[in-house]
């Protein structure tokens, strides 16, 4: 099985990269700058970067595409005077448009595989059932990518490609912080189990790392 993971240089992305490598899978990771061995350069906000990656992959079939690259830049921003327009643009370019461009450019590689899967890392903060205020940009971007994933699931189902959207947990990473609820390994193990279970029968699902169905 060939797995491609965006944002695989740190945090959950790196843990997933290492987890699949340990399982003996062919793993390709992406990084905004590094282009060496199994780590390919990809700036998810740059269409030209996507084109270069797709060209380098040649006729490689991708069985599992994990759209993990993301940013959370508005943590702690004040409502009055905060959340500048440039911050909105940066976040949506990475967290939403970047996911779409990744899937769009790598779709031919997914179509070459049998029963290909796309896993999109969103967040529980995407859900309208969790709205305590603050972090407006991150919440909005993750809600948007949840909606994107649901619609892609409908369009790709006839092609035999399943799409799942996932909350990875509140994880002890640079983004989640040291007081987060679960370790990177716990998130990694749970997510890998979810991706294994993804199929056309549950395409469009929004699930947590531990297998719970998350309300939209």
Short mmCIF file of C-alpha atoms in Angstrom, two decimals:
data_model
loop_
_atom_site.label_atom_id
_atom_site.label_comp_id
_atom_site.label_asym_id
_atom_site.label_seq_id
_atom_site.Cartn_x
_atom_site.Cartn_y
_atom_site.Cartn_z
CA UNK A 1 0.00 0.00 0.00
CA UNK A 2 1.24 3.49 -0.85
CA UNK A 3 0.35 6.24 1.64
CA UNK A 4 0.93 9.95 1.03
CA UNK A 5 0.77 12.29 4.02
CA UNK A 6 0.91 16.08 3.77
CA UNK A 7 2.64 17.95 6.57
CA UNK A 8 4.56 14.86 7.62
CA UNK A 9 7.56 16.58 9.17
CA UNK A 10 6.17 17.05 12.68
CA UNK A 11 3.30 16.36 15.06
CA UNK A 12 0.54 13.99 14.01
CA UNK A 13 1.79 13.90 10.42
CA UNK A 14 5.23 12.64 11.45
CA UNK A 15 3.72 10.09 13.84
CA UNK A 16 1.53 8.74 11.05
CA UNK A 17 4.50 8.67 8.68
CA UNK A 18 6.53 6.67 11.19
CA UNK A 19 3.57 4.42 11.99
CA UNK A 20 2.95 3.42 8.40
CA UNK A 21 6.67 2.99 7.75
CA UNK A 22 6.90 0.67 10.77
CA UNK A 23 4.01 -1.32 9.34
CA UNK A 24 5.98 -1.83 6.14
CA UNK A 25 3.92 0.43 3.89
CA UNK A 26 5.39 2.61 1.16
CA UNK A 27 5.07 6.06 2.72
CA UNK A 28 5.56 9.42 1.02
CA UNK A 29 5.55 12.52 3.20
CA UNK A 30 5.49 16.17 2.26
CA UNK A 31 7.23 19.20 3.76
CA UNK A 32 7.12 22.83 2.69
CA UNK A 33 10.89 22.95 2.21
CA UNK A 34 12.61 19.56 2.41
CA UNK A 35 12.80 17.42 -0.74
CA UNK A 36 14.82 14.34 0.08
CA UNK A 37 14.09 10.62 -0.18
CA UNK A 38 10.56 9.78 0.96
CA UNK A 39 9.98 13.43 1.99
CA UNK A 40 8.82 15.49 -0.99
CA UNK A 41 8.55 19.26 -1.15
CA UNK A 42 5.00 20.60 -1.19
CA UNK A 43 3.60 24.00 -0.29
CA UNK A 44 -0.11 23.18 -0.17
CA UNK A 45 -1.01 26.83 -0.87
CA UNK A 46 0.91 26.87 -4.19
CA UNK A 47 -0.72 25.28 -7.26
CA UNK A 48 2.67 25.11 -8.97
CA UNK A 49 4.08 23.11 -6.09
CA UNK A 50 1.21 20.64 -6.43
CA UNK A 51 1.88 20.28 -10.14
CA UNK A 52 5.56 19.53 -9.50
CA UNK A 53 4.71 16.88 -6.90
CA UNK A 54 2.18 15.21 -9.18
CA UNK A 55 4.72 15.15 -12.01
CA UNK A 56 7.40 13.65 -9.76
CA UNK A 57 5.04 10.90 -8.67
CA UNK A 58 4.70 9.79 -12.28
CA UNK A 59 2.41 6.78 -12.55
CA UNK A 60 2.49 5.99 -8.82
CA UNK A 61 -0.81 4.76 -7.43
CA UNK A 62 -1.86 6.24 -4.08
CA UNK A 63 -4.00 3.97 -1.92
CA UNK A 64 -4.38 6.36 1.01
CA UNK A 65 -4.04 10.15 0.88
CA UNK A 66 -3.92 11.81 4.30
CA UNK A 67 -4.54 15.57 4.13
CA UNK A 68 -2.93 16.59 7.40
CA UNK A 69 -1.13 19.88 6.70
CA UNK A 70 -2.76 22.73 8.57
CA UNK A 71 -2.19 25.88 10.58
CA UNK A 72 -3.75 27.42 13.71
CA UNK A 73 -2.54 31.00 13.75
CA UNK A 74 -5.38 32.84 15.51
CA UNK A 75 -5.14 31.27 18.95
CA UNK A 76 -5.67 33.96 21.58
CA UNK A 77 -6.57 36.73 19.14
CA UNK A 78 -8.80 39.47 20.63
CA UNK A 79 -12.16 40.10 19.00
CA UNK A 80 -11.56 43.83 19.02
CA UNK A 81 -8.65 44.61 16.74
CA UNK A 82 -7.56 41.01 16.16
CA UNK A 83 -8.12 38.49 13.36
CA UNK A 84 -6.60 40.55 10.52
CA UNK A 85 -7.67 39.77 6.97
CA UNK A 86 -4.23 38.38 6.10
CA UNK A 87 -4.61 35.81 8.88
CA UNK A 88 -7.93 34.65 7.42
CA UNK A 89 -6.36 34.37 3.98
CA UNK A 90 -3.36 32.37 5.23
CA UNK A 91 -5.49 29.95 7.22
CA UNK A 92 -8.03 29.25 4.49
CA UNK A 93 -5.27 28.93 1.88
CA UNK A 94 -3.70 26.14 3.95
CA UNK A 95 -6.60 24.48 5.76
CA UNK A 96 -9.20 24.52 3.00
CA UNK A 97 -7.84 25.45 -0.43
CA UNK A 98 -4.67 23.47 0.28
CA UNK A 99 -6.70 20.33 0.94
CA UNK A 100 -8.72 20.79 -2.23
CA UNK A 101 -5.63 21.40 -4.37
CA UNK A 102 -3.93 18.32 -2.91
CA UNK A 103 -6.88 16.09 -3.75
CA UNK A 104 -7.42 17.70 -7.16
CA UNK A 105 -3.82 17.26 -8.29
CA UNK A 106 -3.40 13.77 -6.87
CA UNK A 107 -6.76 12.46 -8.05
CA UNK A 108 -5.25 10.65 -11.06
CA UNK A 109 -2.93 8.78 -8.69
CA UNK A 110 -5.87 7.81 -6.47
CA UNK A 111 -7.84 6.67 -9.52
CA UNK A 112 -5.04 4.24 -10.40
CA UNK A 113 -5.49 2.41 -7.09
CA UNK A 114 -8.23 -0.01 -6.14
CA UNK A 115 -10.48 1.14 -3.29
CA UNK A 116 -8.48 4.33 -2.73
CA UNK A 117 -9.12 6.40 0.39
CA UNK A 118 -8.81 10.06 1.36
CA UNK A 119 -8.52 11.04 5.03
CA UNK A 120 -8.98 14.71 5.89
CA UNK A 121 -7.83 15.93 9.29
CA UNK A 122 -10.37 18.45 10.53
CA UNK A 123 -11.22 19.08 14.20
CA UNK A 124 -14.05 18.89 16.70
CA UNK A 125 -13.87 22.69 16.49
CA UNK A 126 -15.53 22.33 13.06
CA UNK A 127 -18.78 21.20 14.66
CA UNK A 128 -21.61 23.65 15.28
CA UNK A 129 -22.24 21.72 18.51
CA UNK A 130 -18.98 23.08 19.92
CA UNK A 131 -19.15 26.87 19.80
CA UNK A 132 -17.67 28.36 22.98
CA UNK A 133 -16.32 31.38 21.12
CA UNK A 134 -12.86 32.48 20.04
CA UNK A 135 -10.50 31.01 17.44
CA UNK A 136 -12.91 32.15 14.76
CA UNK A 137 -10.55 31.62 11.85
CA UNK A 138 -9.46 28.12 12.81
CA UNK A 139 -13.01 27.04 13.61
CA UNK A 140 -14.33 28.45 10.34
CA UNK A 141 -11.57 26.84 8.27
CA UNK A 142 -12.07 23.44 9.87
CA UNK A 143 -15.83 23.68 9.38
CA UNK A 144 -15.19 24.53 5.73
CA UNK A 145 -12.91 21.55 5.18
CA UNK A 146 -15.49 19.30 6.86
CA UNK A 147 -18.05 20.53 4.34
CA UNK A 148 -15.53 20.07 1.54
CA UNK A 149 -14.88 16.50 2.58
CA UNK A 150 -18.57 15.64 2.77
CA UNK A 151 -19.16 16.93 -0.75
CA UNK A 152 -16.07 15.23 -2.15
CA UNK A 153 -17.33 11.97 -0.65
CA UNK A 154 -20.53 12.30 -2.68
CA UNK A 155 -18.70 13.07 -5.92
CA UNK A 156 -15.98 10.43 -5.54
CA UNK A 157 -18.14 7.54 -4.35
CA UNK A 158 -19.08 6.51 -7.93
CA UNK A 159 -15.36 6.25 -8.66
CA UNK A 160 -14.82 3.88 -5.74
CA UNK A 161 -12.87 6.45 -3.69
CA UNK A 162 -13.96 6.85 -0.06
CA UNK A 163 -13.48 10.03 1.97
CA UNK A 164 -13.40 10.38 5.74
CA UNK A 165 -13.08 13.47 7.91
CA UNK A 166 -11.51 13.13 11.35
CA UNK A 167 -11.00 14.87 14.67
CA UNK A 168 -7.55 13.68 15.79
CA UNK A 169 -8.15 14.45 19.44
CA UNK A 170 -6.67 17.19 21.57
CA UNK A 171 -3.10 16.07 21.07
CA UNK A 172 0.15 16.92 22.84
CA UNK A 173 1.83 18.63 19.88
CA UNK A 174 3.14 22.14 19.22
CA UNK A 175 -0.39 23.03 18.11
CA UNK A 176 -2.24 21.27 20.92
CA UNK A 177 0.13 22.15 23.73
CA UNK A 178 1.71 20.13 26.51
CA UNK A 179 -1.49 19.93 28.59
CA UNK A 180 -3.54 18.32 25.83
CA UNK A 181 -5.59 15.20 26.61
CA UNK A 182 -3.82 12.50 24.58
CA UNK A 183 -0.33 11.69 23.33
CA UNK A 184 0.73 11.74 19.72
CA UNK A 185 1.02 7.94 19.74
CA UNK A 186 -2.55 7.56 21.02
CA UNK A 187 -3.79 9.84 18.26
CA UNK A 188 -1.70 8.03 15.66
CA UNK A 189 -2.91 4.57 16.64
CA UNK A 190 -6.53 5.67 16.73
CA UNK A 191 -6.37 7.45 13.39
CA UNK A 192 -4.67 4.53 11.67
CA UNK A 193 -7.47 2.27 12.90
CA UNK A 194 -10.05 4.73 11.55
CA UNK A 195 -8.35 4.90 8.17
CA UNK A 196 -8.22 1.10 8.00
CA UNK A 197 -11.98 1.02 8.62
CA UNK A 198 -12.80 3.69 6.01
CA UNK A 199 -14.74 2.28 3.07
CA UNK A 200 -17.49 3.22 0.66
CA UNK A 201 -19.99 2.00 3.26
CA UNK A 202 -19.06 4.86 5.61
CA UNK A 203 -17.71 7.45 3.17
CA UNK A 204 -18.40 11.00 4.26
CA UNK A 205 -18.04 10.07 7.92
CA UNK A 206 -16.95 12.60 10.57
CA UNK A 207 -15.30 10.59 13.34
CA UNK A 208 -13.00 11.09 16.28
CA UNK A 209 -9.66 9.36 16.70
CA UNK A 210 -11.25 6.79 19.03
CA UNK A 211 -14.01 5.78 16.61
CA UNK A 212 -16.86 7.90 17.96
CA UNK A 213 -19.18 9.51 15.46
CA UNK A 214 -18.87 13.28 15.82
CA UNK A 215 -21.93 15.48 15.28
CA UNK A 216 -21.64 17.99 12.48
#
